[in-house]
Tab-separated table of C-alpha atoms in Angstrom:
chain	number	residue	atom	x	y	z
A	1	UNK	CA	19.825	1.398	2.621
A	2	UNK	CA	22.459	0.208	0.274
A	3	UNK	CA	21.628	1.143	-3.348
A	4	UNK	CA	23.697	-0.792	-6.373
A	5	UNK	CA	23.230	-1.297	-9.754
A	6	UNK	CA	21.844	-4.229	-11.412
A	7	UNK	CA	25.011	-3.977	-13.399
A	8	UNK	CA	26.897	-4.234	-10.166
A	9	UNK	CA	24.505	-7.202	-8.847
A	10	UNK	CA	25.487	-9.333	-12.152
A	11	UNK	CA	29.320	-8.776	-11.929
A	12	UNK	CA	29.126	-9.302	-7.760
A	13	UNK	CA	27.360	-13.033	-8.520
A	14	UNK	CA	29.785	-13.559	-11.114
A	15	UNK	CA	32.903	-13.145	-9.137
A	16	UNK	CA	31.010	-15.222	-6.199
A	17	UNK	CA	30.250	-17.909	-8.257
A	18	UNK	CA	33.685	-18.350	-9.958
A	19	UNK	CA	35.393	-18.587	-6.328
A	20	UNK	CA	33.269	-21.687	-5.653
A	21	UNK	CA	33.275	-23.825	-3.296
A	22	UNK	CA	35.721	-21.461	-1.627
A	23	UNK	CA	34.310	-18.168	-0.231
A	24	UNK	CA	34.673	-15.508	-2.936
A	25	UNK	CA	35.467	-11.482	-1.455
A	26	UNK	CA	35.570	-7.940	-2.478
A	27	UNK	CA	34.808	-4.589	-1.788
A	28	UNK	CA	32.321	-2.005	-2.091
A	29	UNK	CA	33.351	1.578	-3.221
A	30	UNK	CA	30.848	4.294	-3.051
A	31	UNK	CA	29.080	7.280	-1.329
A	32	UNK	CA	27.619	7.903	1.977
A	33	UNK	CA	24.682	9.898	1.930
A	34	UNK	CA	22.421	10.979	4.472
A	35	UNK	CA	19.701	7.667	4.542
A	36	UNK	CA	21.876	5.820	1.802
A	37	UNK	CA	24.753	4.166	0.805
A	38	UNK	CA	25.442	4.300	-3.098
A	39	UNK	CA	28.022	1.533	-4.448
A	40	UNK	CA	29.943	3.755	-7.390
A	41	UNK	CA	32.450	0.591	-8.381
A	42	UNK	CA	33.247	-2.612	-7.225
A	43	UNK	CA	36.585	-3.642	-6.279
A	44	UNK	CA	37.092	-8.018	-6.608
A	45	UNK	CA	39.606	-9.351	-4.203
A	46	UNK	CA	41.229	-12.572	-3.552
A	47	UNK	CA	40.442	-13.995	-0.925
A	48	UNK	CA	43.679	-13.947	1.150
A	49	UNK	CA	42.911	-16.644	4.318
A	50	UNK	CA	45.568	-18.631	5.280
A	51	UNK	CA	46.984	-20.715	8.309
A	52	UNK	CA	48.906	-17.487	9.613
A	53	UNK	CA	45.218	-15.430	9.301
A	54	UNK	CA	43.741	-18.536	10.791
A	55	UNK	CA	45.996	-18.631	13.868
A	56	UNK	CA	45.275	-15.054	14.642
A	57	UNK	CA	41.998	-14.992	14.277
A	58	UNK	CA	41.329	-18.081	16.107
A	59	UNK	CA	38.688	-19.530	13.448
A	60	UNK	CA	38.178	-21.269	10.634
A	61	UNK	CA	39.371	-24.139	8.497
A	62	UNK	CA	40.048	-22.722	5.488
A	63	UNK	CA	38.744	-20.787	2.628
A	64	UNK	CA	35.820	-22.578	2.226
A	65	UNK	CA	34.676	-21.292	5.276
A	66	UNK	CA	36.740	-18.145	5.906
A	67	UNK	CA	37.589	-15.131	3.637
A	68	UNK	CA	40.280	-12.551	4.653
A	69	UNK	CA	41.049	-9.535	2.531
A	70	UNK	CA	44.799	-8.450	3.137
A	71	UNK	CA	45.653	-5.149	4.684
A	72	UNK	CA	47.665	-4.153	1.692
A	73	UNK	CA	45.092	-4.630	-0.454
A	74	UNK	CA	42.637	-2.817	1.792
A	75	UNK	CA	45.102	-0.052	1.328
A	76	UNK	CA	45.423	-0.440	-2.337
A	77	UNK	CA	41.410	-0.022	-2.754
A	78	UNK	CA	41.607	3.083	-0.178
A	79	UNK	CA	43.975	4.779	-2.447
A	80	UNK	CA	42.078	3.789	-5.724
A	81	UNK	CA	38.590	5.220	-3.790
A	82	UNK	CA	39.585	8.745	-2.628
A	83	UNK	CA	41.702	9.396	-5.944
A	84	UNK	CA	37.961	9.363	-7.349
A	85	UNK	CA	36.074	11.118	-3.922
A	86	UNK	CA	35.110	7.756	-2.953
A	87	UNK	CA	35.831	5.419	0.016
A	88	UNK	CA	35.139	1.614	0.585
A	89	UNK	CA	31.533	1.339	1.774
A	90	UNK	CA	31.137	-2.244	2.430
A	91	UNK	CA	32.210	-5.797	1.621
A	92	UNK	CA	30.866	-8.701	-0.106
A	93	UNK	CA	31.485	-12.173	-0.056
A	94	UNK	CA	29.810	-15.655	-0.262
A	95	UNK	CA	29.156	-18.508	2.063
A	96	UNK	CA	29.270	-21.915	-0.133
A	97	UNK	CA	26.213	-24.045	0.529
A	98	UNK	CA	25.292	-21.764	3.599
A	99	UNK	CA	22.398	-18.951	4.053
A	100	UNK	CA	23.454	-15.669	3.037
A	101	UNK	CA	23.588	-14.713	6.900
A	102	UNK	CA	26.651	-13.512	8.654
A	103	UNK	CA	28.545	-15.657	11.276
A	104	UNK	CA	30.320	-15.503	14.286
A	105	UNK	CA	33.309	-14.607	12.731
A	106	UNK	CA	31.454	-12.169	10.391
A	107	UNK	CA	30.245	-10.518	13.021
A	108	UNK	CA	33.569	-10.459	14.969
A	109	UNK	CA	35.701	-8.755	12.735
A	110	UNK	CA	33.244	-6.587	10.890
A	111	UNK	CA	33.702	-2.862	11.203
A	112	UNK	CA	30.876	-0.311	12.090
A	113	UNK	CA	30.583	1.939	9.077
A	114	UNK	CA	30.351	-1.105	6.463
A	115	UNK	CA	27.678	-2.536	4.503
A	116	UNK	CA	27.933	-6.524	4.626
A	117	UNK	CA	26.584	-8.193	1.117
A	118	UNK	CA	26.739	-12.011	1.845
A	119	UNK	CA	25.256	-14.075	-1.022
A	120	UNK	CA	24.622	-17.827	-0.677
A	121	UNK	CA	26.078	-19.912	-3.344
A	122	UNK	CA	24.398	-23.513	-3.459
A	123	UNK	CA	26.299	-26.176	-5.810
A	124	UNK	CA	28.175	-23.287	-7.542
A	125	UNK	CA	24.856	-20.698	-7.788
A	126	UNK	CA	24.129	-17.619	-6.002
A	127	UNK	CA	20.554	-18.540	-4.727
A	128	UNK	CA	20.092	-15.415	-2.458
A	129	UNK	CA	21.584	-12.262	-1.118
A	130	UNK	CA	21.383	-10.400	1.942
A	131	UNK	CA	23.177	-6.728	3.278
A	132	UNK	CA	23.543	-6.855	6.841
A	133	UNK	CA	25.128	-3.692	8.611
A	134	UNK	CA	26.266	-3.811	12.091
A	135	UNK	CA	24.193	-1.754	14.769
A	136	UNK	CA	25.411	0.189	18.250
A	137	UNK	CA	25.576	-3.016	20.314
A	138	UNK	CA	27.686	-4.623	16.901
A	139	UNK	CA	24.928	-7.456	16.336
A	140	UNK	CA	24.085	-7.053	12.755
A	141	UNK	CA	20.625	-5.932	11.557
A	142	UNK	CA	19.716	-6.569	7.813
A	143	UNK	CA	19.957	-3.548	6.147
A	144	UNK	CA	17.501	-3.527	2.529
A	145	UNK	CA	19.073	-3.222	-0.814
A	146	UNK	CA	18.123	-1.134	-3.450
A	147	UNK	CA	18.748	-2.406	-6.924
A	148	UNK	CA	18.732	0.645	-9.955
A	149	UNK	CA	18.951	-0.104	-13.632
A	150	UNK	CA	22.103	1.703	-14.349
């Protein structure tokens, strides 16, 4: 279970929404507990996908299809996280006027221990949000969200 704030769930959508029609990104920074996942802070990215990520990867045409999040910025968030006993939990991003599930290429280059928030943003609204986490045979599995007050 991944448990955020409403808080969190307002400034996510926000960031999502303002990236339209290209695929907004971030990350998650949080706790691991024992049945949970608790999102302390979010961390907004650009979202870095260009022709040289393209050619590596093999996919996409461009952002509005693709987000990347660059490895220096990865590290940048790393650092930020365990200066506060925290590490990136997950990643969020959007799929313009697609269903909040994950693709091919979401499911290729996810990693293991990460919690996967993909909203769908229709005509430049968030109109639904899934957390997908990726299971032993890395197919992902919807994992439920828990939404708190503070």
């Amino acid at each position: 279970m991944l448990q955020i704030s409403q808080n969190y769930i307002y400034q996510l959508t926000d960031w999502l929404e303002q990236a339209y029609p290209q695929e907004g990104c971030g990350l998650l920074l949080g706790k691991r507990q024992q049945d949970c996942t608790i999102v302390v802070e979010l961390y907004p990215t650009e979202n870095g996908w260009n022709a040289a990520v393209a050619e590596l990867i093999g996919a996409g045409t461009g952002k509005t299809d693709r987000y990347w999040i660059d490895s220096a910025v990865m590290f940048q968030a790393m650092k930020k996280a365990r200066s506060r006993q925290l590490e990136i939990v997950g990643v969020y991003h959007s799929h313009p006027d697609h269903p909040a599930i994950p693709s091919e290429c979401d499911r290729r280059l996810a990693w293991a221990d990460y919690s996967y928030v993909i909203a769908s943003v229709s005509q430049g609204n968030v109109t639904d949000l899934q957390c997908w986490k990726l299971n032993g045979q890395h197919q992902f599995e919807p994992e439920v969200i828990q939404i708190t007050r503070s």
